[in-house]
CSV table of C-alpha atoms and ligand atoms in Angstrom, one decimal:
chain,number,residue,atom,x,y,z
A,1,UNK,CA,144.6,164.4,73.3
A,2,UNK,CA,142.1,163.4,70.6
A,3,UNK,CA,141.1,160.1,69.6
A,4,UNK,CA,142.5,160.4,66.3
A,5,UNK,CA,145.9,161.5,67.9
A,6,UNK,CA,147.8,158.0,66.9
A,7,UNK,CA,147.2,158.3,63.4
A,8,UNK,CA,149.1,161.6,63.2
A,9,UNK,CA,152.1,160.4,61.5
A,10,UNK,CA,149.6,159.0,58.7
A,11,UNK,CA,147.8,162.7,58.9
A,12,UNK,CA,150.7,164.4,58.7
A,13,UNK,CA,152.1,162.6,55.7
A,14,UNK,CA,148.4,162.7,53.8
A,15,UNK,CA,148.7,166.4,54.4
A,16,UNK,CA,151.8,166.7,52.7
A,17,UNK,CA,150.5,164.8,49.5
A,18,UNK,CA,147.2,167.2,49.8
A,19,UNK,CA,149.4,170.3,50.0
A,20,UNK,CA,150.9,169.1,46.6
A,21,UNK,CA,147.7,169.7,44.9
A,22,UNK,CA,145.2,166.9,43.7
A,23,UNK,CA,144.4,164.2,46.3
A,24,UNK,CA,145.0,160.9,44.5
A,25,UNK,CA,143.4,159.0,47.5
A,26,UNK,CA,140.1,161.1,47.3
A,27,UNK,CA,139.5,161.8,43.4
A,28,UNK,CA,136.2,162.8,42.2
A,29,UNK,CA,134.9,161.6,38.8
A,30,UNK,CA,132.7,164.3,37.6
A,31,UNK,CA,131.2,162.3,34.8
A,32,UNK,CA,132.0,158.5,34.1
A,33,UNK,CA,131.3,158.5,30.4
A,34,UNK,CA,132.5,154.7,29.6
A,35,UNK,CA,135.0,152.1,31.1
A,36,UNK,CA,137.7,153.8,29.7
A,37,UNK,CA,136.7,157.6,29.8
A,38,UNK,CA,135.5,160.3,32.3
A,39,UNK,CA,135.8,164.1,33.1
A,40,UNK,CA,137.9,165.0,35.8
A,41,UNK,CA,138.8,168.7,36.8
A,42,UNK,CA,136.6,169.7,34.1
A,43,UNK,CA,138.8,167.4,31.9
A,44,UNK,CA,138.2,164.3,29.6
A,45,UNK,CA,140.4,161.6,30.9
A,46,UNK,CA,141.6,158.5,30.2
A,47,UNK,CA,140.5,155.9,33.1
A,48,UNK,CA,143.7,153.6,33.6
A,49,UNK,CA,142.9,152.6,37.1
A,50,UNK,CA,139.5,151.1,37.7
A,51,UNK,CA,140.2,147.2,37.6
A,52,UNK,CA,137.5,147.3,34.8
A,53,UNK,CA,139.4,144.8,33.1
A,54,UNK,CA,136.8,143.4,30.5
A,55,UNK,CA,134.8,147.1,30.5
A,56,UNK,CA,131.5,145.5,31.5
A,57,UNK,CA,130.4,148.1,33.5
A,58,UNK,CA,128.7,150.0,30.6
A,59,UNK,CA,127.7,146.7,28.8
A,60,UNK,CA,124.4,147.0,27.5
A,61,UNK,CA,122.8,143.6,28.7
A,62,UNK,CA,124.6,144.0,32.2
A,63,UNK,CA,122.9,147.3,32.5
A,64,UNK,CA,119.5,145.9,31.3
A,65,UNK,CA,119.9,142.6,33.6
A,66,UNK,CA,120.3,145.2,36.3
A,67,UNK,CA,117.3,147.7,35.7
A,68,UNK,CA,114.9,144.6,35.1
A,69,UNK,CA,116.1,143.2,38.5
A,70,UNK,CA,115.7,146.6,40.3
A,71,UNK,CA,112.2,147.0,38.9
A,72,UNK,CA,111.0,143.5,39.7
A,73,UNK,CA,112.7,142.9,43.1
A,74,UNK,CA,113.5,146.6,44.3
A,75,UNK,CA,116.7,148.0,45.5
A,76,UNK,CA,118.0,146.2,48.3
A,77,UNK,CA,117.7,143.0,50.3
A,78,UNK,CA,117.7,144.9,53.8
A,79,UNK,CA,119.5,141.9,55.5
A,80,UNK,CA,121.5,138.8,55.7
A,81,UNK,CA,120.7,135.6,53.8
A,82,UNK,CA,120.9,133.8,57.3
A,83,UNK,CA,118.1,135.9,59.4
A,84,UNK,CA,116.2,137.6,56.5
A,85,UNK,CA,116.1,135.2,53.3
A,86,UNK,CA,117.8,134.8,49.8
A,87,UNK,CA,116.5,135.7,46.6
A,88,UNK,CA,116.0,133.6,43.7
A,89,UNK,CA,118.9,135.8,42.2
A,90,UNK,CA,121.6,134.7,45.0
A,91,UNK,CA,120.8,131.4,44.6
A,92,UNK,CA,121.3,131.3,40.8
A,93,UNK,CA,124.2,132.7,41.0
A,94,UNK,CA,125.7,130.5,43.3
A,95,UNK,CA,124.9,127.8,40.8
A,96,UNK,CA,126.3,129.7,38.3
A,97,UNK,CA,129.7,130.4,39.8
A,98,UNK,CA,129.8,126.7,40.7
A,99,UNK,CA,129.3,125.4,37.4
A,100,UNK,CA,131.4,128.1,35.9
A,101,UNK,CA,134.3,126.6,38.2
A,102,UNK,CA,133.0,122.7,37.9
A,103,UNK,CA,132.9,122.7,41.7
A,104,UNK,CA,130.2,121.3,44.0
A,105,UNK,CA,130.1,124.8,46.1
A,106,UNK,CA,129.7,128.2,45.6
A,107,UNK,CA,128.8,131.0,48.1
A,108,UNK,CA,128.7,134.6,47.6
A,109,UNK,CA,129.7,137.4,49.5
A,110,UNK,CA,128.9,141.3,49.9
A,111,UNK,CA,132.3,142.1,48.7
A,112,UNK,CA,135.3,140.4,47.5
A,113,UNK,CA,137.0,141.9,51.1
A,114,UNK,CA,134.7,140.2,53.0
A,115,UNK,CA,134.9,136.8,51.2
A,116,UNK,CA,138.5,136.8,52.7
A,117,UNK,CA,137.8,137.8,56.0
A,118,UNK,CA,135.0,134.9,56.1
A,119,UNK,CA,137.3,132.2,54.7
A,120,UNK,CA,140.7,133.1,56.4
A,121,UNK,CA,138.9,133.2,59.8
A,122,UNK,CA,136.8,130.2,59.5
A,123,UNK,CA,138.9,127.5,57.2
A,124,UNK,CA,141.6,127.6,60.0
A,125,UNK,CA,141.0,128.3,63.7
A,126,UNK,CA,143.7,127.8,67.0
A,127,UNK,CA,146.2,125.0,66.5
A,128,UNK,CA,146.1,125.5,63.0
A,129,UNK,CA,148.8,127.3,60.4
A,130,UNK,CA,147.8,129.9,57.8
A,131,UNK,CA,150.6,130.5,55.3
A,132,UNK,CA,150.4,133.7,53.6
A,133,UNK,CA,152.6,135.0,50.9
A,134,UNK,CA,154.0,138.3,51.8
A,135,UNK,CA,152.6,140.4,49.3
A,136,UNK,CA,148.9,139.4,49.9
A,137,UNK,CA,145.8,141.7,49.9
A,138,UNK,CA,144.9,143.4,52.9
A,139,UNK,CA,141.7,141.5,52.8
A,140,UNK,CA,143.5,138.4,53.4
A,141,UNK,CA,145.7,139.4,56.3
A,142,UNK,CA,142.6,141.0,57.7
A,143,UNK,CA,141.1,137.8,57.4
A,144,UNK,CA,143.7,136.2,59.2
A,145,UNK,CA,143.7,138.8,61.8
A,146,UNK,CA,140.0,138.3,62.4
A,147,UNK,CA,140.7,134.3,63.0
A,148,UNK,CA,142.5,132.2,65.3
A,149,UNK,CA,145.2,130.7,63.6
A,150,UNK,CA,148.8,131.0,63.9
A,151,UNK,CA,149.7,133.3,60.7
A,152,UNK,CA,153.2,132.5,59.2
A,153,UNK,CA,154.6,134.4,56.4
A,154,UNK,CA,156.5,133.4,53.3
A,155,UNK,CA,158.5,135.1,51.0
A,156,UNK,CA,156.6,136.3,48.0
A,157,UNK,CA,156.3,133.6,45.5
A,158,UNK,CA,159.0,131.6,47.1
A,159,UNK,CA,157.9,127.9,47.0
A,160,UNK,CA,161.4,127.0,48.7
A,161,UNK,CA,160.7,129.5,51.7
A,162,UNK,CA,156.9,127.7,51.8
A,163,UNK,CA,158.5,124.5,52.2
A,164,UNK,CA,160.8,125.5,54.6
A,165,UNK,CA,158.3,127.3,56.5
A,166,UNK,CA,156.2,124.0,56.7
A,167,UNK,CA,158.6,121.5,56.9
A,168,UNK,CA,159.4,123.6,60.5
A,169,UNK,CA,155.9,122.6,61.2
A,170,UNK,CA,156.3,118.9,60.8
A,171,UNK,CA,154.8,116.7,63.3
A,172,UNK,CA,152.7,119.5,64.8
A,173,UNK,CA,149.0,118.9,65.2
A,174,UNK,CA,146.4,121.3,63.5
A,175,UNK,CA,145.8,122.2,59.6
A,176,UNK,CA,147.9,124.1,57.5
A,177,UNK,CA,146.6,126.3,55.0
A,178,UNK,CA,148.6,128.0,52.1
A,179,UNK,CA,147.6,131.3,50.5
A,180,UNK,CA,148.0,132.9,47.3
A,181,UNK,CA,146.7,135.3,44.7
A,182,UNK,CA,146.0,134.5,41.1
A,183,UNK,CA,147.6,137.6,40.0
A,184,UNK,CA,149.5,140.0,42.4
A,185,UNK,CA,147.1,143.4,42.5
A,186,UNK,CA,150.0,145.9,42.7
A,187,UNK,CA,152.8,144.2,40.4
A,188,UNK,CA,150.6,142.0,38.3
A,189,UNK,CA,153.2,139.4,38.7
A,190,UNK,CA,151.4,135.7,38.8
A,191,UNK,CA,151.8,133.2,41.7
A,192,UNK,CA,154.0,129.9,41.2
A,193,UNK,CA,150.9,127.9,41.3
A,194,UNK,CA,152.8,124.4,39.9
A,195,UNK,CA,155.2,124.7,42.6
A,196,UNK,CA,152.9,125.5,45.2
A,197,UNK,CA,150.9,122.8,44.6
A,198,UNK,CA,154.3,120.3,44.9
A,199,UNK,CA,154.8,121.6,48.2
A,200,UNK,CA,151.2,121.8,49.4
A,201,UNK,CA,151.2,117.4,48.3
A,202,UNK,CA,154.3,117.3,49.8
A,203,UNK,CA,153.3,118.5,53.0
A,204,UNK,CA,149.8,117.5,53.3
A,205,UNK,CA,148.5,121.0,53.6
A,206,UNK,CA,145.3,122.7,52.1
A,207,UNK,CA,145.8,125.5,49.1
A,208,UNK,CA,143.6,128.8,48.7
A,209,UNK,CA,143.7,131.1,46.1
A,210,UNK,CA,142.2,134.5,45.9
A,211,UNK,CA,141.7,134.8,42.0
A,212,UNK,CA,140.4,138.5,42.3
A,213,UNK,CA,142.4,139.8,39.3
A,214,UNK,CA,142.5,136.6,37.6
A,215,UNK,CA,138.9,135.6,37.2
A,216,UNK,CA,138.0,136.4,33.2
A,217,UNK,CA,141.8,137.3,32.5
A,218,UNK,CA,143.9,134.2,32.8
A,219,UNK,CA,142.8,130.7,31.5
A,220,UNK,CA,141.1,129.2,28.5
A,221,UNK,CA,137.5,129.7,30.0
A,222,UNK,CA,138.7,132.7,31.9
A,223,UNK,CA,138.3,130.7,35.3
A,224,UNK,CA,141.9,132.1,36.6
A,225,UNK,CA,145.4,131.4,37.4
A,226,UNK,CA,144.5,127.9,38.7
A,227,UNK,CA,143.3,126.9,35.3
A,228,UNK,CA,146.0,128.7,33.0
A,229,UNK,CA,148.4,126.6,35.0
A,230,UNK,CA,146.4,123.0,34.9
A,231,UNK,CA,146.2,122.8,38.7
A,232,UNK,CA,142.4,123.4,39.6
A,233,UNK,CA,142.1,119.8,41.0
A,234,UNK,CA,144.8,120.8,43.3
A,235,UNK,CA,143.0,123.9,44.6
A,236,UNK,CA,141.0,123.4,47.5
A,237,UNK,CA,139.2,126.5,47.7
A,238,UNK,CA,139.1,129.4,45.1
A,239,UNK,CA,137.7,132.7,46.3
A,240,UNK,CA,137.4,136.0,44.1
A,241,UNK,CA,135.5,139.1,43.8
A,242,UNK,CA,132.8,140.5,41.5
A,243,UNK,CA,134.1,144.1,41.5
A,244,UNK,CA,136.8,143.6,38.7
A,245,UNK,CA,136.4,141.8,35.5
A,246,UNK,CA,132.5,141.2,36.3
A,247,UNK,CA,132.1,144.8,36.9
A,248,UNK,CA,129.7,145.0,39.8
A,249,UNK,CA,130.8,144.4,43.4
A,250,UNK,CA,130.5,141.1,45.7
A,251,UNK,CA,132.7,138.3,46.5
A,252,UNK,CA,132.5,134.3,46.4
A,253,UNK,CA,134.0,131.4,46.8
A,254,UNK,CA,133.8,127.5,45.5
A,255,UNK,CA,134.9,124.3,46.8
A,256,UNK,CA,134.5,120.7,46.6
A,257,UNK,CA,134.9,120.2,50.2
A,258,UNK,CA,132.6,117.9,51.6
A,259,UNK,CA,130.3,119.7,54.2
A,260,UNK,CA,130.9,123.0,52.8
A,261,UNK,CA,127.3,124.3,53.7
A,262,UNK,CA,128.6,124.5,57.2
A,263,UNK,CA,129.9,127.8,56.2
A,264,UNK,CA,126.7,129.3,55.9
A,265,UNK,CA,126.0,129.1,59.6
A,266,UNK,CA,129.8,129.8,60.7
A,267,UNK,CA,131.1,132.2,58.5
A,268,UNK,CA,130.5,135.6,60.5
A,269,UNK,CA,131.4,138.2,57.4
A,270,UNK,CA,129.0,136.4,55.7
A,271,UNK,CA,126.1,135.6,58.1
A,272,UNK,CA,126.4,139.1,60.0
A,273,UNK,CA,125.8,142.0,56.9
A,274,UNK,CA,123.2,142.1,54.0
A,275,UNK,CA,123.2,140.1,51.2
A,276,UNK,CA,124.1,141.4,48.0
A,277,UNK,CA,121.3,143.6,46.2
A,278,UNK,CA,119.3,142.1,43.3
A,279,UNK,CA,120.7,144.5,40.7
A,280,UNK,CA,124.2,143.6,41.4
A,281,UNK,CA,123.1,139.6,41.0
A,282,UNK,CA,121.5,140.5,37.7
A,283,UNK,CA,124.6,142.3,36.0
A,284,UNK,CA,127.2,139.5,38.0
A,285,UNK,CA,125.1,136.8,36.4
A,286,UNK,CA,125.0,138.5,32.8
A,287,UNK,CA,128.7,139.4,33.0
A,288,UNK,CA,129.7,135.9,33.8
A,289,UNK,CA,127.9,135.0,30.8
A,290,UNK,CA,129.9,137.4,29.1
A,291,UNK,CA,132.9,135.6,30.3
A,292,UNK,CA,131.9,132.4,29.3
A,293,UNK,CA,130.6,133.2,25.7
A,294,UNK,CA,133.3,136.0,24.6
A,295,UNK,CA,136.7,134.6,25.1
A,296,UNK,CA,137.3,137.8,22.6
A,297,UNK,CA,136.9,140.1,25.3
A,298,UNK,CA,139.8,138.2,27.1
A,299,UNK,CA,142.3,137.9,24.0
A,300,UNK,CA,141.5,141.7,23.3
A,301,UNK,CA,142.8,142.5,27.4
A,302,UNK,CA,145.9,140.5,26.6
A,303,UNK,CA,146.5,142.5,23.5
A,304,UNK,CA,146.4,145.5,25.6
A,305,UNK,CA,148.2,144.9,28.7
A,306,UNK,CA,151.0,144.0,26.2
A,307,UNK,CA,150.6,147.0,24.2
A,308,UNK,CA,151.0,149.3,27.6
A,309,UNK,CA,153.3,146.9,29.2
A,310,UNK,CA,155.9,146.6,26.3
A,311,UNK,CA,155.6,150.3,25.4
A,312,UNK,CA,156.3,151.6,29.0
A,313,UNK,CA,159.1,149.2,29.3
A,314,UNK,CA,160.8,150.0,25.7
A,315,UNK,CA,160.6,153.5,27.0
A,316,UNK,CA,162.8,152.3,30.0
A,317,UNK,CA,160.1,152.8,33.0
A,318,UNK,CA,160.9,150.1,35.8
A,319,UNK,CA,157.5,148.5,35.4
A,320,UNK,CA,157.0,144.7,37.0
A,321,UNK,CA,158.2,141.4,36.2
A,322,UNK,CA,155.6,140.3,33.5
A,323,UNK,CA,153.3,141.9,31.2
A,324,UNK,CA,149.5,141.6,32.8
A,325,UNK,CA,146.3,144.2,33.1
A,326,UNK,CA,148.0,145.5,36.2
A,327,UNK,CA,151.1,147.5,35.0
A,328,UNK,CA,152.9,149.1,37.9
A,329,UNK,CA,155.6,151.6,37.1
A,330,UNK,CA,158.2,152.2,40.4
A,331,UNK,CA,159.2,155.4,41.4
A,332,UNK,CA,162.1,156.4,43.3
A,333,UNK,CA,160.8,158.2,46.1
A,334,UNK,CA,157.3,159.4,47.4
A,335,UNK,CA,157.4,162.8,46.3
A,336,UNK,CA,158.4,162.3,42.3
A,337,UNK,CA,155.4,159.8,42.4
A,338,UNK,CA,152.9,162.4,43.8
A,339,UNK,CA,154.2,165.0,41.2
A,340,UNK,CA,154.1,162.1,38.5
A,341,UNK,CA,150.7,161.3,39.2
A,342,UNK,CA,149.7,164.8,39.3
A,343,UNK,CA,151.2,165.3,35.9
A,344,UNK,CA,149.8,162.6,34.1
A,345,UNK,CA,146.3,163.7,35.5
A,346,UNK,CA,147.0,166.9,34.4
A,347,UNK,CA,147.5,165.1,31.0
A,348,UNK,CA,144.2,163.4,31.1
A,349,UNK,CA,145.5,160.2,32.2
A,350,UNK,CA,143.8,158.5,35.4
A,351,UNK,CA,145.9,155.5,37.5
A,352,UNK,CA,146.5,154.8,40.8
A,353,UNK,CA,149.0,156.1,43.1
A,354,UNK,CA,150.1,153.2,45.4
A,355,UNK,CA,152.4,154.2,48.6
A,356,UNK,CA,154.1,152.1,51.1
A,357,UNK,CA,153.5,150.5,53.6
A,358,UNK,CA,150.6,149.2,50.7
A,359,UNK,CA,153.5,148.4,48.2
A,360,UNK,CA,155.8,145.3,47.8
A,361,UNK,CA,159.9,146.6,48.4
A,362,UNK,CA,158.5,149.7,49.9
A,363,UNK,CA,158.3,151.3,46.5
A,364,UNK,CA,156.3,154.1,45.5
A,365,UNK,CA,153.8,152.5,42.4
A,366,UNK,CA,152.3,154.1,39.7
A,367,UNK,CA,149.6,151.7,39.1
A,368,UNK,CA,147.5,151.0,36.0
A,369,UNK,CA,145.0,148.8,35.2
A,370,UNK,CA,144.3,148.0,31.4
A,371,UNK,CA,140.7,147.2,30.0
A,372,UNK,CA,139.7,145.3,26.7
A,373,UNK,CA,137.7,148.4,26.3
A,374,UNK,CA,140.8,150.5,25.8
A,375,UNK,CA,141.3,151.1,22.5
A,376,UNK,CA,145.2,151.2,20.7
A,377,UNK,CA,144.8,155.1,20.0
A,378,UNK,CA,143.9,155.4,24.1
A,379,UNK,CA,146.9,153.4,25.1
A,380,UNK,CA,149.1,155.2,22.6
A,381,UNK,CA,147.6,158.5,24.4
A,382,UNK,CA,149.0,157.1,27.6
A,383,UNK,CA,152.4,156.2,26.4
A,384,UNK,CA,153.0,159.6,24.8
A,385,UNK,CA,151.9,161.2,28.2
A,386,UNK,CA,154.0,158.7,30.2
A,387,UNK,CA,157.0,159.9,28.0
A,388,UNK,CA,156.6,163.5,28.5
A,389,UNK,CA,156.2,163.2,32.1
A,390,UNK,CA,159.1,160.7,32.6
A,391,UNK,CA,161.5,162.6,30.5
A,392,UNK,CA,160.2,165.8,32.7
A,393,UNK,CA,160.9,163.9,36.2
A,394,UNK,CA,163.9,162.3,34.8
A,395,UNK,CA,162.6,158.6,35.3
A,396,UNK,CA,163.8,158.1,31.9
A,397,UNK,CA,165.9,159.7,29.2
A,398,UNK,CA,164.9,161.0,26.1
A,399,UNK,CA,165.6,158.5,23.1
A,400,UNK,CA,168.9,160.0,21.7
A,401,UNK,CA,170.1,159.9,25.5
A,402,UNK,CA,169.1,156.5,25.6
A,403,UNK,CA,170.9,155.6,22.5
A,404,UNK,CA,174.1,157.1,23.5
A,405,UNK,CA,173.9,155.5,27.0
B,1,LIG,C1,144.0,140.5,45.7
B,1,LIG,C2,142.7,140.6,46.2
B,1,LIG,N1,141.6,140.1,47.0
B,1,LIG,C3,140.3,141.0,47.1
B,1,LIG,C4,139.7,141.9,47.2
B,1,LIG,C5,138.8,142.9,47.4
B,1,LIG,O1,137.7,142.8,46.7
B,1,LIG,P1,136.6,143.4,46.6
B,1,LIG,O2,137.2,145.1,46.6
B,1,LIG,O3,135.8,143.3,45.7
B,1,LIG,O4,135.9,143.9,48.1
B,1,LIG,C6,141.1,142.7,46.5
B,1,LIG,C7,140.8,144.0,45.6
B,1,LIG,O5,141.2,144.7,45.6
B,1,LIG,C8,142.3,142.3,45.7
B,1,LIG,O6,143.3,142.9,45.2
């Protein structure tokens, strides 16, 4: 009996996928040329699975800020902020995030994953209730497991189900924290935040929104879904990441809650891990300036997202419920999904293969994330590849057959 025997079923499933050729969970880019182009297996490849929503990873100002910081302050902080101190950049970045969101407090984390671990395990505890949307990201589920609150899942994006579950808790002591995401990471759909806010008010609960995929994407100022829906005042805590539209790595939360600073000495995923390196802090600050000063990036992203979403939908693919920078195509079964993923890669299109249990409704998904940096020509090339592969695997019909049907 080996230590890893308990993972046998996964090991076998993974082996089956690898036996089909390329390994979707361990792909290597021989070169990354730009936010949207790389080289995979010696072939020029369009990158369509990177969450690089604004294409800022190669932004000259971000790169320069990062390089300057590494020269000035070194490669790493080599410790946590409570034990080993903060660098000036950490404090500056938190001030910038607080200002951007118009909140009193901001706290940064080393990843978005850790921000969620930290918040969900600290904001609620024994005797409290955590109401999680069923399609929540793994980091939210893991944060719930790290803490001691009772976890109640409500049906994805269903305010009535949320209300029903909260009503059952009426009279029980403890706090209730509702958790939703701005844009859901698998299907690209947004949360019905206005309705959630109504429920929250009615029931006296708190609301946390994870804007990981919506910061820099939604809202007039790019603050995310709460801004776009005009409900920011009703959201108690916003959490997010620097690893997507801001093109780096790191997590954050912002809030107006009194005494929020106590989080720095009770939140273990903040306290017991090394802080963000200066280079990352500097590029993130610059990327945030770009989000604030260049709404054109967001507008281009919206146009590109519609281009791909409407294009795939018109071809007959089963896409998600709304146009968004995350465009997912549902596949009938895992072998077909793996084969299509591989065929698209062979045609120079890299996107994500997402398999159950990580997907809603246990459906395999081909998940794309569109960037403002994609050109219309690249997106047309992607649509052409999808057309050929989709027809070859019977996911869509040829145009003539579609007309007859
Ligand atoms: C909704 C959501 N929250 C949090 C995270 C974690 O962010 P990070 O990758 O920066 O740790 C992700 C990552 O994909 C996510 O999709």
